[in-house]
Short mmCIF file of C-alpha atoms in Angstrom, two decimals:
data_model
loop_
_atom_site.label_atom_id
_atom_site.label_comp_id
_atom_site.label_asym_id
_atom_site.label_seq_id
_atom_site.Cartn_x
_atom_site.Cartn_y
_atom_site.Cartn_z
CA THR A 1 73.41 70.90 0.58
CA THR A 2 74.51 71.96 4.40
CA THR A 3 75.31 68.92 5.31
CA MET A 4 77.43 68.42 1.86
CA ALA A 5 79.13 71.86 1.92
CA ALA A 6 80.50 70.76 5.35
CA HIS A 7 81.67 67.19 4.51
CA LEU A 8 83.83 68.32 1.77
CA LYS A 9 84.71 71.35 4.23
CA GLU A 10 86.48 68.93 6.97
CA GLY A 11 86.76 65.66 4.65
CA PRO A 12 88.87 65.95 1.25
CA GLN A 13 92.26 68.11 0.93
CA ILE A 14 94.37 68.32 -1.73
CA GLY A 15 98.10 70.37 -1.68
CA PRO A 16 101.41 69.58 -0.65
CA GLU A 17 100.76 69.61 2.83
CA HIS A 18 98.12 67.17 2.73
CA ASN A 19 98.90 62.82 1.67
CA TYR A 20 95.59 62.82 0.12
CA MET A 21 96.29 58.92 -1.03
CA LYS A 22 96.43 57.28 2.27
CA SER A 23 93.18 59.58 2.60
CA THR A 24 89.53 57.43 3.02
CA SER A 25 87.55 60.61 3.21
CA PHE A 26 87.09 60.59 -0.51
CA ARG A 27 85.06 56.92 0.26
CA ASP A 28 83.40 58.50 2.72
CA LEU A 29 82.25 60.95 0.44
CA ARG A 30 80.92 58.83 -1.99
CA HIS A 31 78.94 56.82 -0.09
CA PHE A 32 77.35 59.41 1.81
CA ILE A 33 76.41 60.89 -2.05
CA ILE A 34 74.91 57.24 -2.75
CA ASP A 35 73.92 56.75 0.42
CA SER A 36 71.74 60.10 -0.16
CA ILE A 37 70.27 59.29 -3.38
CA ASP A 38 66.77 58.05 -3.62
CA PHE A 39 67.14 55.02 -5.15
CA SER A 40 62.95 54.74 -5.08
CA SER A 41 61.37 52.38 -7.86
CA ASN A 42 61.50 55.34 -10.02
CA LEU A 43 64.75 56.09 -10.22
CA LYS A 44 65.33 52.02 -10.31
CA GLN A 45 62.78 51.87 -13.72
CA SER A 46 64.87 54.75 -14.93
CA MET A 47 68.55 52.78 -15.09
CA ASP A 48 66.56 49.95 -15.92
CA ASP A 49 65.19 51.91 -19.12
CA PHE A 50 68.79 53.73 -19.69
CA ARG A 51 70.29 49.70 -19.82
CA LEU A 52 67.66 48.80 -22.41
CA HIS A 53 67.63 51.82 -24.18
CA SER A 54 71.65 51.26 -24.33
CA ILE A 55 71.35 47.79 -25.90
CA LEU A 56 68.32 48.24 -28.08
CA GLU A 57 70.40 51.62 -30.05
CA VAL A 58 73.47 49.93 -30.15
CA THR A 59 72.31 46.40 -31.02
CA LYS A 60 70.37 44.43 -33.38
CA ILE A 61 68.01 43.00 -31.78
CA LYS A 62 64.97 44.12 -31.99
CA ASN A 63 63.91 43.44 -28.08
CA VAL A 64 65.43 42.05 -25.24
CA THR A 65 63.99 41.34 -21.34
CA LEU A 66 65.41 42.98 -18.02
CA PHE A 67 66.67 39.75 -17.35
CA GLU A 68 68.39 39.70 -20.67
CA ALA A 69 69.59 43.10 -20.56
CA ASN A 70 71.81 42.60 -17.03
CA GLU A 71 73.58 40.25 -18.51
CA TRP A 72 74.75 43.11 -20.66
CA ARG A 73 77.89 45.27 -19.43
CA ILE A 74 77.45 49.08 -21.05
CA VAL A 75 81.14 51.59 -21.50
CA GLY A 76 80.65 54.64 -21.43
CA PHE A 77 82.60 57.45 -22.99
CA THR A 78 82.28 60.78 -22.12
CA GLN A 79 81.67 63.29 -24.31
CA ARG A 80 81.15 67.30 -24.48
CA ASN A 81 79.36 69.74 -26.24
CA SER A 82 82.25 72.58 -25.92
CA ARG A 83 86.37 72.23 -25.66
CA ARG A 84 87.66 68.96 -24.58
CA LYS A 85 85.54 67.64 -27.51
CA TRP A 86 86.19 63.87 -28.40
CA LEU A 87 86.50 63.93 -32.45
CA GLU A 88 85.69 61.41 -34.47
CA LEU A 89 83.44 59.09 -31.01
CA ASN A 90 80.88 58.33 -33.03
CA ARG A 91 83.19 56.26 -35.86
CA VAL A 92 84.87 55.35 -32.73
CA LEU A 93 81.19 53.84 -30.85
CA GLU A 94 80.41 51.74 -34.25
CA ARG A 95 83.56 50.05 -34.42
CA CYS A 96 83.83 49.08 -30.86
CA ASN A 97 79.85 48.31 -31.09
CA GLN A 98 81.06 45.67 -34.45
CA GLU A 99 84.11 44.26 -32.01
CA PHE A 100 82.69 43.89 -28.86
CA ASN A 101 78.62 43.93 -29.04
CA GLU A 102 79.25 39.53 -29.40
CA TYR A 103 80.51 39.44 -25.95
CA HIS A 104 77.75 40.94 -24.60
CA ILE A 105 79.51 44.86 -24.34
CA ALA A 106 77.55 47.75 -25.37
CA CYS A 107 79.64 51.22 -26.24
CA VAL A 108 77.39 54.16 -25.80
CA GLU A 109 77.82 57.95 -25.40
CA ILE A 110 77.40 59.81 -21.74
CA ASN A 111 77.01 63.83 -22.26
CA VAL A 112 75.94 65.43 -19.18
CA GLU A 113 76.46 68.27 -20.68
CA SER A 114 73.63 67.31 -23.21
CA GLU A 115 71.07 66.07 -19.88
CA LEU A 116 69.41 66.86 -17.61
CA SER A 117 71.66 67.78 -14.65
CA SER A 118 69.23 66.23 -11.53
CA VAL A 119 70.89 63.77 -9.18
CA THR A 120 68.38 61.34 -10.05
CA ARG A 121 69.47 61.33 -13.42
CA GLN A 122 72.77 61.28 -12.88
CA ALA A 123 72.57 58.74 -10.82
CA ALA A 124 69.91 56.58 -14.09
CA MET A 125 72.66 57.73 -16.85
CA HIS A 126 76.16 56.24 -14.75
CA ARG A 127 75.11 53.53 -12.09
CA PRO A 128 74.58 50.95 -15.33
CA LEU A 129 77.56 51.62 -16.28
CA SER A 130 80.65 48.85 -15.79
CA MET A 131 82.71 50.76 -17.35
CA MET A 132 83.28 55.01 -18.27
CA VAL A 133 86.10 55.98 -20.59
CA GLY A 134 86.96 60.06 -21.10
CA ILE A 135 89.95 62.79 -20.83
CA HIS A 136 91.06 63.64 -17.70
CA GLY A 137 88.17 66.52 -16.37
CA ALA A 138 85.59 67.63 -13.75
CA GLN A 139 82.86 64.86 -16.77
CA LEU A 140 84.18 62.15 -15.36
CA THR A 141 83.38 63.35 -11.56
CA GLN A 142 80.08 61.70 -11.82
CA ALA A 143 81.78 58.48 -11.60
CA ILE A 144 81.53 57.95 -8.28
CA LEU A 145 77.84 56.97 -8.88
CA MET A 146 79.24 53.60 -10.27
CA LYS A 147 79.14 50.37 -8.52
CA ASP A 148 81.64 49.14 -6.47
CA GLU A 149 84.34 47.41 -8.94
CA SER A 150 83.65 49.26 -12.05
CA PHE A 151 85.72 51.32 -14.12
CA VAL A 152 86.94 54.74 -14.57
CA VAL A 153 89.60 54.98 -17.38
CA GLU A 154 91.08 58.81 -17.18
CA LEU A 155 92.53 59.99 -20.51
CA LEU A 156 95.27 61.47 -19.80
CA PRO A 157 95.56 64.11 -22.20
CA TRP A 158 99.20 65.37 -24.45
CA VAL A 159 101.13 68.17 -22.91
CA PRO A 160 103.94 69.34 -25.04
CA PRO A 161 107.15 68.95 -22.70
CA PHE A 162 107.97 72.72 -23.03
CA ILE A 163 104.29 73.63 -21.53
CA GLN A 164 103.96 74.45 -17.77
CA GLN A 165 100.42 74.31 -17.51
CA GLY A 166 99.09 71.32 -17.34
CA PRO A 167 101.34 68.46 -16.90
CA TRP A 168 99.63 67.66 -13.21
CA THR A 169 97.10 65.67 -15.63
CA ARG A 170 99.49 62.96 -16.32
CA THR A 171 100.83 62.10 -13.53
CA THR A 172 101.28 58.10 -13.45
CA ASP A 173 103.66 57.89 -9.97
CA GLN A 174 100.15 59.23 -8.39
CA PRO A 175 96.68 60.14 -9.10
CA THR A 176 96.09 63.86 -11.26
CA PRO A 177 93.75 65.99 -9.26
CA LEU A 178 90.73 64.75 -10.41
CA GLY A 179 91.22 61.32 -10.07
CA ALA A 180 92.13 61.42 -6.46
CA ILE A 181 88.25 61.54 -5.92
CA PHE A 182 88.50 57.62 -6.97
CA ASN A 183 91.83 57.30 -4.38
CA GLY A 184 90.84 54.20 -1.62
CA THR A 185 86.97 54.26 -2.77
CA GLU A 186 85.51 50.77 -4.04
CA LEU A 187 86.30 51.95 -7.96
CA ASN A 188 88.86 50.26 -10.07
CA HIS A 189 90.75 53.41 -11.24
CA ALA A 190 93.44 53.55 -14.50
CA GLY A 191 94.88 56.42 -16.72
CA VAL A 192 96.54 55.29 -20.30
CA ARG A 193 99.11 58.67 -21.61
CA LEU A 194 97.50 59.85 -24.98
CA PRO A 195 99.88 60.10 -27.90
CA ARG A 196 100.61 63.16 -29.20
CA GLU A 197 98.80 62.40 -32.98
CA SER A 198 96.05 63.13 -30.04
CA ALA A 199 96.31 66.40 -30.71
CA PRO A 200 95.83 67.53 -34.13
CA VAL A 201 97.13 70.84 -34.11
CA CYS A 202 100.50 73.30 -34.31
CA LEU A 203 100.85 70.06 -36.79
CA ASP A 204 103.15 71.91 -39.53
CA GLU A 205 105.33 75.34 -39.53
CA ASP A 206 103.95 76.22 -42.61
CA SER A 207 99.96 76.12 -41.96
CA TYR A 208 100.43 78.16 -38.16
CA ILE A 209 102.26 80.67 -40.73
CA LYS A 210 99.34 81.03 -42.48
CA SER A 211 97.25 80.79 -39.43
CA THR A 212 98.87 83.82 -37.25
CA SER A 213 98.94 87.06 -37.76
CA ASN A 214 101.85 89.31 -38.52
CA ASP A 215 101.66 90.48 -34.70
CA SER A 216 101.73 87.21 -33.50
CA LEU A 217 104.49 86.04 -35.61
CA ASP A 218 106.73 89.13 -34.98
CA TYR A 219 105.82 88.58 -30.86
CA CYS A 220 107.45 85.48 -30.90
CA THR A 221 111.02 85.80 -33.27
CA LYS A 222 111.34 89.02 -30.24
CA ILE A 223 111.72 86.16 -27.44
CA ASN A 224 112.94 83.46 -28.62
CA GLN A 225 110.07 80.82 -29.66
CA THR A 226 110.29 78.55 -32.21
CA TRP A 227 107.28 78.40 -34.02
CA ASP A 228 105.65 75.25 -32.38
CA GLN A 229 106.17 76.47 -28.68
CA CYS A 230 104.29 80.21 -30.22
CA CYS A 231 101.94 77.65 -31.64
CA TRP A 232 101.28 75.36 -28.46
CA HIS A 233 101.05 77.94 -25.69
CA GLU A 234 98.02 79.63 -27.94
CA GLU A 235 95.36 79.74 -25.27
CA LYS A 236 92.81 78.09 -28.09
CA HIS A 237 95.28 75.06 -28.11
CA ARG A 238 96.34 74.59 -24.16
CA TRP A 239 95.25 70.73 -23.42
CA ASP A 240 92.02 71.98 -21.35
CA VAL A 241 90.35 73.55 -24.38
CA ARG A 242 91.58 71.67 -27.64
CA ASP A 243 89.45 68.80 -28.91
CA PHE A 244 90.95 65.61 -28.72
CA LYS A 245 91.65 61.96 -30.82
CA VAL A 246 91.31 58.89 -29.24
CA ASP A 247 93.54 55.75 -31.09
CA TYR A 248 90.84 53.03 -31.39
CA LYS A 249 93.74 50.59 -29.51
CA ILE A 250 93.11 52.47 -26.78
CA VAL A 251 89.92 51.74 -26.47
CA GLU A 252 90.17 48.50 -27.60
CA GLY A 253 92.68 47.95 -25.08
CA ALA A 254 90.89 49.56 -21.96
CA ILE A 255 88.09 47.43 -22.60
CA THR A 256 90.22 43.63 -23.22
CA LYS A 257 92.79 43.51 -20.50
CA LEU A 258 91.00 45.44 -17.74
CA LEU A 259 86.74 45.04 -17.75
CA MET A 260 87.04 41.25 -19.92
CA ASN A 261 87.58 37.95 -18.43
CA GLU A 262 91.22 36.19 -20.00
CA ASN A 263 89.64 33.19 -20.88
CA GLU A 264 86.08 35.13 -21.92
CA SER A 265 84.76 34.26 -25.63
CA LYS A 266 82.00 35.23 -27.99
CA VAL A 267 78.42 34.83 -27.47
CA ASN A 268 75.99 33.94 -29.66
CA ILE A 269 73.65 37.74 -29.99
CA ASP A 270 70.59 36.64 -29.06
CA GLY A 271 72.57 33.73 -26.72
CA TYR A 272 72.56 33.76 -22.81
CA MET A 273 76.37 34.20 -21.70
CA PRO A 274 77.12 34.62 -17.78
CA ARG A 275 78.07 38.54 -16.41
CA MET A 276 82.05 37.68 -16.33
CA SER A 277 83.88 40.80 -13.85
CA GLY A 278 87.15 41.34 -15.57
CA MET A 279 90.27 42.82 -13.85
CA SER A 280 88.31 43.05 -10.59
CA GLY A 281 87.38 41.08 -7.11
CA SER A 282 88.77 38.07 -7.23
CA ASN A 283 91.63 38.31 -9.63
CA LYS A 284 95.30 38.20 -8.54
CA CYS A 285 96.57 41.79 -8.48
CA SER A 286 99.51 40.74 -10.29
CA ASP A 287 97.14 39.37 -13.15
CA MET A 288 96.20 42.85 -13.37
CA GLN A 289 99.80 44.65 -13.42
CA ARG A 290 101.15 41.67 -16.11
CA ARG A 291 98.02 42.65 -18.42
CA ALA A 292 97.77 46.49 -17.80
CA LYS A 293 101.21 46.43 -19.56
CA GLU A 294 101.09 44.63 -22.62
CA GLY A 295 100.47 45.46 -26.24
CA ASP A 296 100.64 48.76 -27.64
CA PHE A 297 99.60 50.81 -24.99
CA LEU A 298 100.03 50.58 -21.19
CA PHE A 299 97.99 51.58 -18.29
CA VAL A 300 98.78 52.50 -14.62
CA LEU A 301 96.33 51.09 -11.96
CA TYR A 302 95.56 54.61 -9.69
CA ASN A 303 93.37 52.06 -7.35
CA VAL A 304 92.36 48.79 -8.85
CA VAL A 305 90.14 46.20 -5.87
CA CYS A 306 92.65 43.13 -6.29
CA ILE A 307 93.92 40.12 -4.54
CA GLY A 308 97.48 40.33 -3.02
CA ASP A 309 100.20 38.58 -1.27
CA LYS A 310 98.36 39.49 2.65
CA ASP A 311 94.61 39.27 1.04
CA GLU A 312 95.75 35.82 0.04
CA GLU A 313 97.76 34.93 3.35
CA HIS A 314 94.32 36.51 4.54
CA ASN A 315 92.32 34.25 2.89
CA GLN A 316 93.85 30.81 4.19
CA ASN A 317 94.21 31.91 7.64
CA HIS A 318 90.30 32.95 7.73
CA ASN A 319 88.37 30.48 5.19
CA ASN A 320 84.99 31.87 7.32
CA GLU A 321 85.66 35.02 7.39
CA LYS A 322 85.10 37.68 5.08
CA GLU A 323 86.18 41.02 5.96
CA VAL A 324 88.95 42.89 5.89
CA PHE A 325 90.78 47.02 6.15
CA THR A 326 92.80 48.53 4.51
CA PRO A 327 94.19 51.85 4.65
CA THR A 328 92.20 52.90 2.19
CA SER A 329 89.02 50.63 2.29
CA LYS A 330 86.87 48.09 3.72
CA LEU A 331 85.62 45.64 1.89
CA ILE A 332 82.89 42.78 3.07
CA LEU A 333 82.44 39.97 0.01
CA PRO A 334 80.17 37.21 0.17
CA LYS A 335 81.55 34.44 1.74
CA ASN A 336 81.67 32.07 -0.94
CA GLU A 337 84.63 34.75 -2.63
CA ASP A 338 87.97 35.59 -1.66
CA VAL A 339 88.97 38.42 0.07
CA ALA A 340 89.75 41.38 -1.92
CA SER A 341 91.22 44.86 -0.96
CA VAL A 342 92.50 48.51 -2.21
CA HIS A 343 95.82 48.50 -4.36
CA HIS A 344 97.74 51.04 -6.28
CA PHE A 345 99.67 50.48 -8.74
CA TYR A 346 101.86 53.62 -9.56
CA ASP A 347 104.04 53.58 -12.92
CA ARG A 348 106.96 56.17 -12.28
CA VAL A 349 107.80 56.61 -15.86
CA ASN A 350 105.21 56.16 -18.34
CA ALA A 351 101.91 54.99 -18.69
CA GLY A 352 100.53 55.33 -22.63
CA ARG A 353 102.94 53.91 -25.32
#
């Protein structure tokens, strides 16, 4: 604990005076935490149990071996017990599994508030994930325990334009304050802005008037606020308090555009399929950018591992050298693979619909 505190004190600092987008300290901190975890046989068994349980729970398969289970990708959807709960998540999971089980993808709920808080338990739940999807917030911090080149999809909450509290949770021209912890790491970090429909409150004037005291209405009139401005300024409707809904197209887009390979095909539920890396490793950055902008919802690629123009030049000039240094990362890949490095593709306009 003392060592961790010292590392944090000297490492990541966020603020106007510190350009954390150029810092490597979050990558170093992630390595420090992972290296500090005892990946003993007991933890490995817990990870295997989590993977097997996840697949058996969401599929119709009666029996699965660990070898078969390792060919599945697990997508975790973060849930909370209070504040910022994902509404109708069970329906999302059911539809997700109906659509993607035949690609050997299992969609499961990840709720750290309902689990034991030990480091080993957190590692057992998060290390096997290929992708984690969740609203901006502290529950995404455990994603640093995921394996290299896994995906973290940050849902950026809808915030009314006249509200001053919360716009930093929707930045697409730089990482959000939470997303900064993935910057420069070997994790893929993407974000997508949730639309107005994700916040099922303050929907119409009549309902608001009926549910609000006369004193509150009089105060709104006194300070010349419209009914919706008055409604959104209530504490219970703040982005960090209210619950949210997610259009299933966002979930579908995250999996198909980020996790899956473009030419990936369906497989028999009992059949064998080599694991597909999706948009990582040997994929070109240009392909990742293109796919992220396709469809109804656009994804911003804050931090991705891919092959850019300089990486391709490096591969051509250094056929046997599989090590690359960038300002934000050092990746060493097997000699039979192309070199990939960390890239950032920010969106100064919009990431969303």
